[in-house]
Coordinates of C-alpha atoms in Angstrom, one line a residue:
M1 CA -66.0 52.4 -187.4
A2 CA -63.2 50.4 -188.8
A3 CA -63.3 46.7 -189.8
C4 CA -60.2 45.1 -188.4
A5 CA -58.8 41.6 -189.4
A6 CA -58.7 39.1 -186.7
R7 CA -56.5 36.3 -188.4
R8 CA -54.4 35.9 -185.5
V9 CA -55.3 36.9 -182.0
L10 CA -52.6 37.2 -179.2
A11 CA -54.0 37.2 -175.7
V12 CA -52.2 39.6 -173.6
G13 CA -53.3 39.9 -170.1
S14 CA -57.1 40.7 -170.3
R15 CA -56.5 42.2 -173.8
W16 CA -55.9 41.1 -177.3
W17 CA -54.4 42.3 -180.4
S18 CA -54.0 40.6 -183.8
R19 CA -51.7 40.4 -186.9
S20 CA -52.7 39.3 -190.3
L21 CA -50.7 36.5 -191.4
T22 CA -50.7 37.7 -195.1
G23 CA -50.3 40.9 -197.0
P24 CA -48.0 43.8 -196.1
R25 CA -47.0 44.2 -192.4
W26 CA -46.4 47.9 -192.1
P27 CA -47.9 50.3 -191.9
R28 CA -51.2 48.9 -190.4
P29 CA -54.0 50.5 -188.7
L30 CA -54.3 50.0 -185.0
C31 CA -57.9 49.5 -183.8
A32 CA -59.3 49.7 -180.3
A33 CA -62.5 48.7 -178.5
A34 CA -62.9 51.8 -176.5
G35 CA -63.1 51.3 -172.8
T36 CA -61.8 47.6 -172.8
G37 CA -58.2 47.8 -173.5
A38 CA -58.6 45.8 -176.6
F39 CA -56.5 46.2 -179.6
S40 CA -56.2 44.9 -183.1
P41 CA -53.8 46.0 -185.9
A42 CA -56.2 45.9 -189.0
A43 CA -54.8 44.1 -192.2
T44 CA -53.9 46.3 -195.1
T45 CA -54.9 43.7 -197.7
T46 CA -58.0 44.4 -200.0
T47 CA -59.9 41.7 -198.3
R48 CA -61.1 42.9 -194.8
R49 CA -62.6 40.7 -192.2
H50 CA -65.0 41.7 -189.4
L51 CA -64.1 40.4 -186.0
S52 CA -66.2 37.7 -184.7
S53 CA -68.2 38.0 -181.6
R54 CA -65.9 35.4 -180.0
N55 CA -63.1 37.8 -180.2
R56 CA -64.7 41.2 -179.9
P57 CA -65.6 42.4 -176.4
E58 CA -69.2 42.1 -175.9
G59 CA -71.1 45.4 -177.1
K60 CA -68.0 47.2 -177.9
V61 CA -67.1 48.8 -181.3
L62 CA -63.6 49.0 -182.8
E63 CA -62.3 52.4 -183.7
T64 CA -59.0 53.2 -185.3
V65 CA -56.5 54.9 -182.8
G66 CA -53.4 55.0 -185.0
V67 CA -51.2 53.1 -187.6
F68 CA -48.4 50.7 -186.7
E69 CA -44.8 51.5 -187.6
V70 CA -41.9 49.3 -188.3
P71 CA -40.2 48.4 -185.0
K72 CA -36.6 49.6 -184.6
Q73 CA -34.0 47.0 -184.8
N74 CA -31.2 49.5 -184.2
G75 CA -31.1 52.9 -182.6
K76 CA -33.4 54.5 -180.0
Y77 CA -37.1 55.7 -179.9
E78 CA -37.3 59.4 -179.4
T79 CA -39.4 61.3 -176.8
G80 CA -43.0 61.4 -177.7
Q81 CA -43.0 58.0 -179.6
L82 CA -46.4 56.3 -179.2
F83 CA -46.4 52.6 -178.7
L84 CA -48.2 49.4 -177.7
H85 CA -46.6 47.2 -175.2
S86 CA -45.9 43.9 -176.8
V87 CA -46.4 41.9 -173.6
F88 CA -48.9 43.8 -171.5
G89 CA -50.6 45.4 -174.4
Y90 CA -51.3 48.8 -173.0
R91 CA -50.8 52.2 -175.0
G92 CA -48.0 54.4 -173.9
V93 CA -45.8 57.2 -174.8
V94 CA -41.9 57.4 -174.4
L95 CA -40.6 60.1 -172.1
F96 CA -36.9 59.6 -172.3
P97 CA -34.3 56.6 -172.6
W98 CA -32.3 55.0 -170.2
Q99 CA -29.0 53.1 -170.9
A100 CA -28.9 50.1 -168.6
R101 CA -26.3 47.3 -168.0
L102 CA -28.0 43.9 -168.7
Y103 CA -26.6 41.0 -166.7
D104 CA -28.0 38.0 -168.5
R105 CA -27.0 34.7 -166.8
D106 CA -28.5 32.8 -169.6
V107 CA -25.7 34.0 -172.0
A108 CA -22.9 34.2 -169.4
S109 CA -19.5 32.7 -170.3
A110 CA -19.1 29.1 -169.3
A111 CA -16.9 29.8 -166.2
P112 CA -16.8 27.3 -163.3
E113 CA -19.4 28.0 -160.8
K114 CA -18.3 29.2 -157.4
A115 CA -19.5 28.1 -154.1
E116 CA -22.4 30.0 -152.3
N117 CA -21.5 33.4 -151.2
P118 CA -23.2 36.5 -150.0
A119 CA -23.4 37.7 -153.5
G120 CA -25.5 34.9 -154.8
H121 CA -26.3 31.2 -155.0
G122 CA -23.5 29.3 -156.9
S123 CA -22.9 32.2 -159.1
K124 CA -20.9 32.5 -162.2
E125 CA -19.1 35.4 -163.9
V126 CA -21.5 37.7 -165.8
K127 CA -20.6 40.5 -167.8
G128 CA -23.1 43.4 -168.4
K129 CA -24.1 44.6 -172.0
T130 CA -25.6 48.0 -172.7
H131 CA -29.4 47.8 -173.1
T132 CA -32.1 50.4 -173.7
Y133 CA -35.0 51.0 -171.6
Y134 CA -37.6 53.8 -171.5
Q135 CA -39.4 55.8 -169.1
V136 CA -43.0 55.9 -170.1
L137 CA -46.4 56.9 -169.5
I138 CA -49.3 54.5 -169.5
D139 CA -52.7 55.4 -170.9
A140 CA -55.0 55.7 -168.0
R141 CA -57.9 54.1 -170.1
D142 CA -55.9 50.8 -170.2
C143 CA -54.7 50.7 -166.5
P144 CA -57.8 48.6 -165.3
H145 CA -57.2 46.0 -167.9
I146 CA -53.6 45.3 -167.0
S147 CA -53.7 45.6 -163.1
Q148 CA -53.9 41.9 -162.8
R149 CA -50.9 41.2 -164.6
S150 CA -48.7 44.3 -164.1
Q151 CA -48.9 47.0 -161.4
T152 CA -49.7 50.5 -162.6
E153 CA -48.4 52.1 -159.5
A154 CA -45.0 50.5 -159.4
V155 CA -42.8 53.5 -159.5
T156 CA -42.7 54.6 -155.8
F157 CA -40.6 57.4 -153.8
L158 CA -39.9 57.9 -150.3
A159 CA -42.1 60.7 -148.8
N160 CA -40.2 63.3 -147.3
H161 CA -41.2 63.3 -143.5
D162 CA -40.7 61.6 -140.3
D163 CA -42.3 58.2 -141.1
S164 CA -39.4 56.3 -142.7
R165 CA -41.9 53.8 -144.0
A166 CA -44.2 56.3 -145.9
L167 CA -44.1 55.9 -149.8
Y168 CA -45.9 57.4 -152.5
A169 CA -46.3 56.4 -156.1
I170 CA -46.9 58.1 -159.7
P171 CA -49.7 56.2 -161.4
G172 CA -49.1 55.3 -164.8
L173 CA -45.3 55.7 -164.7
D174 CA -43.2 52.6 -166.1
Y175 CA -40.0 51.2 -167.5
V176 CA -40.2 49.5 -170.9
S177 CA -37.4 47.5 -172.5
H178 CA -36.6 48.4 -176.2
E179 CA -37.9 45.0 -177.7
D180 CA -41.3 45.4 -175.8
I181 CA -42.0 48.7 -178.0
L182 CA -44.4 48.2 -180.9
P183 CA -44.5 51.8 -182.2
Y184 CA -47.4 53.4 -183.7
T185 CA -48.5 56.9 -184.9
S186 CA -51.8 58.7 -184.4
T187 CA -53.5 61.9 -185.7
D188 CA -55.0 62.7 -182.3
Q189 CA -53.1 65.7 -180.6
V190 CA -53.7 64.0 -177.3
P191 CA -53.6 60.3 -177.9
I192 CA -52.6 59.2 -174.5
Q193 CA -54.8 60.0 -171.5
H194 CA -52.5 60.7 -168.6
E195 CA -52.5 63.8 -166.2
L196 CA -48.9 64.5 -167.1
F197 CA -49.2 64.0 -170.9
E198 CA -49.8 67.7 -171.7
R199 CA -47.6 68.9 -169.0
F200 CA -44.7 67.0 -170.3
L201 CA -45.3 67.1 -174.0
L202 CA -46.2 69.5 -176.6
Y203 CA -47.8 68.7 -179.9
D204 CA -45.7 69.8 -183.0
Q205 CA -47.0 68.5 -186.3
T206 CA -43.6 69.4 -188.1
K207 CA -41.8 66.8 -186.0
A208 CA -41.6 63.0 -186.0
P209 CA -42.9 61.9 -183.7
P210 CA -45.1 64.9 -183.5
F211 CA -44.9 65.3 -179.6
V212 CA -41.8 67.1 -178.3
A213 CA -40.5 67.5 -174.6
R214 CA -41.7 70.7 -172.7
E215 CA -39.2 72.4 -170.2
T216 CA -41.1 70.8 -167.4
L217 CA -40.4 67.2 -168.6
R218 CA -36.6 68.2 -169.0
A219 CA -36.6 70.0 -165.4
W220 CA -38.5 66.9 -163.9
Q221 CA -36.1 64.5 -165.4
E222 CA -33.1 66.3 -164.0
K223 CA -34.4 67.0 -160.6
N224 CA -35.5 63.5 -160.1
H225 CA -32.8 61.6 -161.8
P226 CA -31.1 59.9 -158.8
W227 CA -34.5 58.3 -157.9
L228 CA -35.7 57.4 -161.4
E229 CA -32.4 56.2 -163.0
L230 CA -32.5 52.7 -164.2
S231 CA -28.9 51.5 -164.2
D232 CA -28.7 47.6 -163.8
V233 CA -31.0 44.8 -165.1
H234 CA -30.6 41.0 -164.1
R235 CA -32.0 38.2 -165.9
E236 CA -32.0 34.4 -165.5
T237 CA -34.1 31.6 -167.0
T238 CA -34.9 28.2 -165.2
E239 CA -37.0 25.5 -166.8
N240 CA -38.5 28.0 -169.3
I241 CA -39.4 30.5 -166.6
R242 CA -37.4 33.8 -167.3
V243 CA -37.0 36.1 -164.2
T244 CA -35.8 39.7 -164.7
V245 CA -35.1 42.0 -161.7
I246 CA -34.4 45.7 -161.9
P247 CA -33.3 47.3 -158.6
F248 CA -33.7 51.1 -157.8
Y249 CA -32.2 53.0 -154.8
M250 CA -34.8 55.0 -153.1
G251 CA -32.8 57.0 -150.5
M252 CA -31.9 57.0 -146.9
R253 CA -34.0 57.9 -143.8
E254 CA -33.2 58.1 -140.1
A255 CA -35.1 55.9 -137.7
Q256 CA -34.3 55.5 -134.0
N257 CA -30.9 57.2 -134.3
S258 CA -29.8 54.8 -137.1
H259 CA -29.7 55.1 -140.9
V260 CA -32.1 53.2 -142.9
Y261 CA -31.5 52.7 -146.6
W262 CA -34.3 51.9 -148.9
W263 CA -34.6 50.1 -152.4
R264 CA -37.4 49.1 -154.6
Y265 CA -37.0 46.3 -157.1
C266 CA -39.3 45.4 -160.2
I267 CA -39.7 41.7 -161.1
R268 CA -41.0 40.1 -164.4
L269 CA -41.8 36.7 -164.4
E270 CA -42.4 35.2 -168.0
N271 CA -43.3 31.8 -169.0
L272 CA -41.5 31.0 -172.2
D273 CA -43.2 27.5 -172.7
S274 CA -46.8 26.4 -173.5
D275 CA -47.4 24.6 -170.2
V276 CA -49.4 26.3 -167.4
V277 CA -47.6 26.9 -164.2
Q278 CA -48.7 28.8 -160.9
L279 CA -46.3 30.7 -158.6
R280 CA -46.8 29.4 -155.0
E281 CA -44.0 30.6 -152.9
R282 CA -41.0 32.9 -152.7
H283 CA -37.8 32.5 -150.7
W284 CA -35.4 35.3 -150.4
R285 CA -31.8 35.7 -148.9
I286 CA -30.9 39.3 -148.0
F287 CA -27.3 39.9 -147.1
S288 CA -26.6 43.4 -145.6
L289 CA -23.0 44.9 -145.6
S290 CA -23.4 45.2 -141.9
G291 CA -22.9 41.4 -141.9
T292 CA -26.5 40.1 -141.4
L293 CA -28.0 37.4 -143.7
E294 CA -31.9 37.4 -143.5
T295 CA -34.2 34.6 -145.0
V296 CA -37.8 35.4 -146.1
R297 CA -40.2 32.9 -147.1
G298 CA -43.9 33.3 -147.9
R299 CA -46.8 32.5 -150.2
G300 CA -46.9 34.1 -153.5
V301 CA -45.9 37.6 -154.2
V302 CA -47.6 40.8 -153.4
G303 CA -50.6 38.9 -152.1
R304 CA -51.0 37.1 -155.4
E305 CA -50.2 33.5 -156.8
P306 CA -50.2 34.3 -160.5
V307 CA -50.9 31.8 -163.2
L308 CA -48.6 31.9 -166.2
S309 CA -49.9 30.4 -169.5
K310 CA -49.6 30.5 -173.2
E311 CA -52.3 33.1 -173.3
Q312 CA -51.2 35.3 -170.3
P313 CA -47.4 34.5 -170.0
A314 CA -46.2 37.3 -168.0
F315 CA -46.6 38.8 -164.5
Q316 CA -44.8 42.0 -163.2
Y317 CA -44.6 43.5 -159.9
S318 CA -42.7 45.8 -157.4
S319 CA -41.6 45.5 -153.9
H320 CA -39.2 47.1 -151.5
V321 CA -36.4 46.3 -149.1
S322 CA -34.6 48.3 -146.5
L323 CA -31.2 47.7 -144.9
Q324 CA -29.3 49.4 -142.0
A325 CA -26.3 49.5 -144.2
S326 CA -25.4 51.4 -147.4
S327 CA -25.3 48.2 -149.6
G328 CA -26.2 44.6 -149.7
H329 CA -27.2 41.7 -152.1
M330 CA -30.5 39.8 -152.7
W331 CA -31.1 36.3 -154.3
G332 CA -33.5 33.5 -154.0
T333 CA -36.1 31.1 -155.7
F334 CA -39.6 31.2 -156.7
R335 CA -41.4 27.8 -156.3
F336 CA -43.9 27.0 -159.0
E337 CA -46.6 24.3 -159.3
R338 CA -47.5 22.4 -162.5
P339 CA -51.0 21.1 -163.3
D340 CA -50.1 17.6 -162.0
G341 CA -49.3 19.0 -158.6
S342 CA -45.4 18.8 -158.9
H343 CA -43.3 21.7 -158.0
F344 CA -40.0 23.2 -159.3
D345 CA -37.9 26.0 -158.1
V346 CA -36.9 29.0 -160.3
R347 CA -33.8 31.0 -159.6
I348 CA -33.9 34.7 -158.9
P349 CA -30.7 36.2 -160.3
P350 CA -28.5 37.7 -157.6
F351 CA -28.4 41.5 -157.7
S352 CA -26.7 44.2 -155.6
L353 CA -28.2 46.9 -153.6
E354 CA -26.1 50.0 -153.9
S355 CA -26.6 53.5 -152.4
N356 CA -25.9 56.9 -154.1
K357 CA -22.6 58.2 -152.5
D358 CA -23.4 61.8 -153.5
E359 CA -27.0 61.4 -152.0
K360 CA -29.3 64.4 -152.0
T361 CA -32.6 64.5 -150.3
P362 CA -35.2 62.2 -152.0
P363 CA -38.3 64.0 -153.7
S364 CA -41.4 64.8 -151.5
G365 CA -43.6 65.1 -154.5
L366 CA -43.5 65.9 -158.3
H367 CA -40.5 68.3 -158.8
W368 CA -41.0 70.7 -161.7

């Protein structure tokens, strides 16, 4: 049993982890309450503090699961890198990186705004910057503790049969931005519990990190590349609520003698302020290259009306859209409510829906 310092506890979802405010920062033992998704980097100072019952999950004992490393300011993390997600707090492992184009409207050049058009709502010129994301596996032990803040079956594919709306998901597969990675090391040869971990990665103590890609991972990445690829990321902040959108093309299906093109989009909502707000409504505008403009309004998102607070500042979800054209655009707003009952609208950055010109048949399952 390891005694872990609890000087500063950061609530992330239904979990927590802490950093000591004094003493050396790196390396530092990473402790976990097994079965709870609760984590704490232990202090490396000579004075150790036991967690109080207020911070420790009831009836759980902390066990060391690894040692934190210094986060990389430059360069990329390698395949096999273990990490703790800085926002949602789950344990994971890096499979491979993606180089995306980040279109951040918060740092866009101060160009005159244009009138509303099918590509967006009063949009301005935004230049993309290269940004690193990672394809990762989520530890299955942590999925129950993040399911209210982030979907763990968000990476979906079109099923390969006549039902054009049939989807399937790969549980515990995610995309993580470079700055969300808190790297750590472990002496455990199977530190992440996921059915694909040992299929994709091989333990090699001579390497750093000591998990290297198997041929099955390289083959799976190559065969499924068109349906996994992360290429564009869109971000915008309104009244301290940051919205990040990542669209993915899923493929085309024939339905009733017409072509139907499918995309999924992942959205993260982050409260950058200390004030509590709650998402109440969504308002989408969907423009298709065929010339149609659709308006969609509704309560919440994916059946939820999440509360964003200082303790739980983020919510992430995925959804889908289909068009009878090979491309289109989406934009809109989320309506939030303050504790005093007042409302305000948060812009969803406009993003394009593009199909692959050299399209092949989407996967019908895990391709090895």
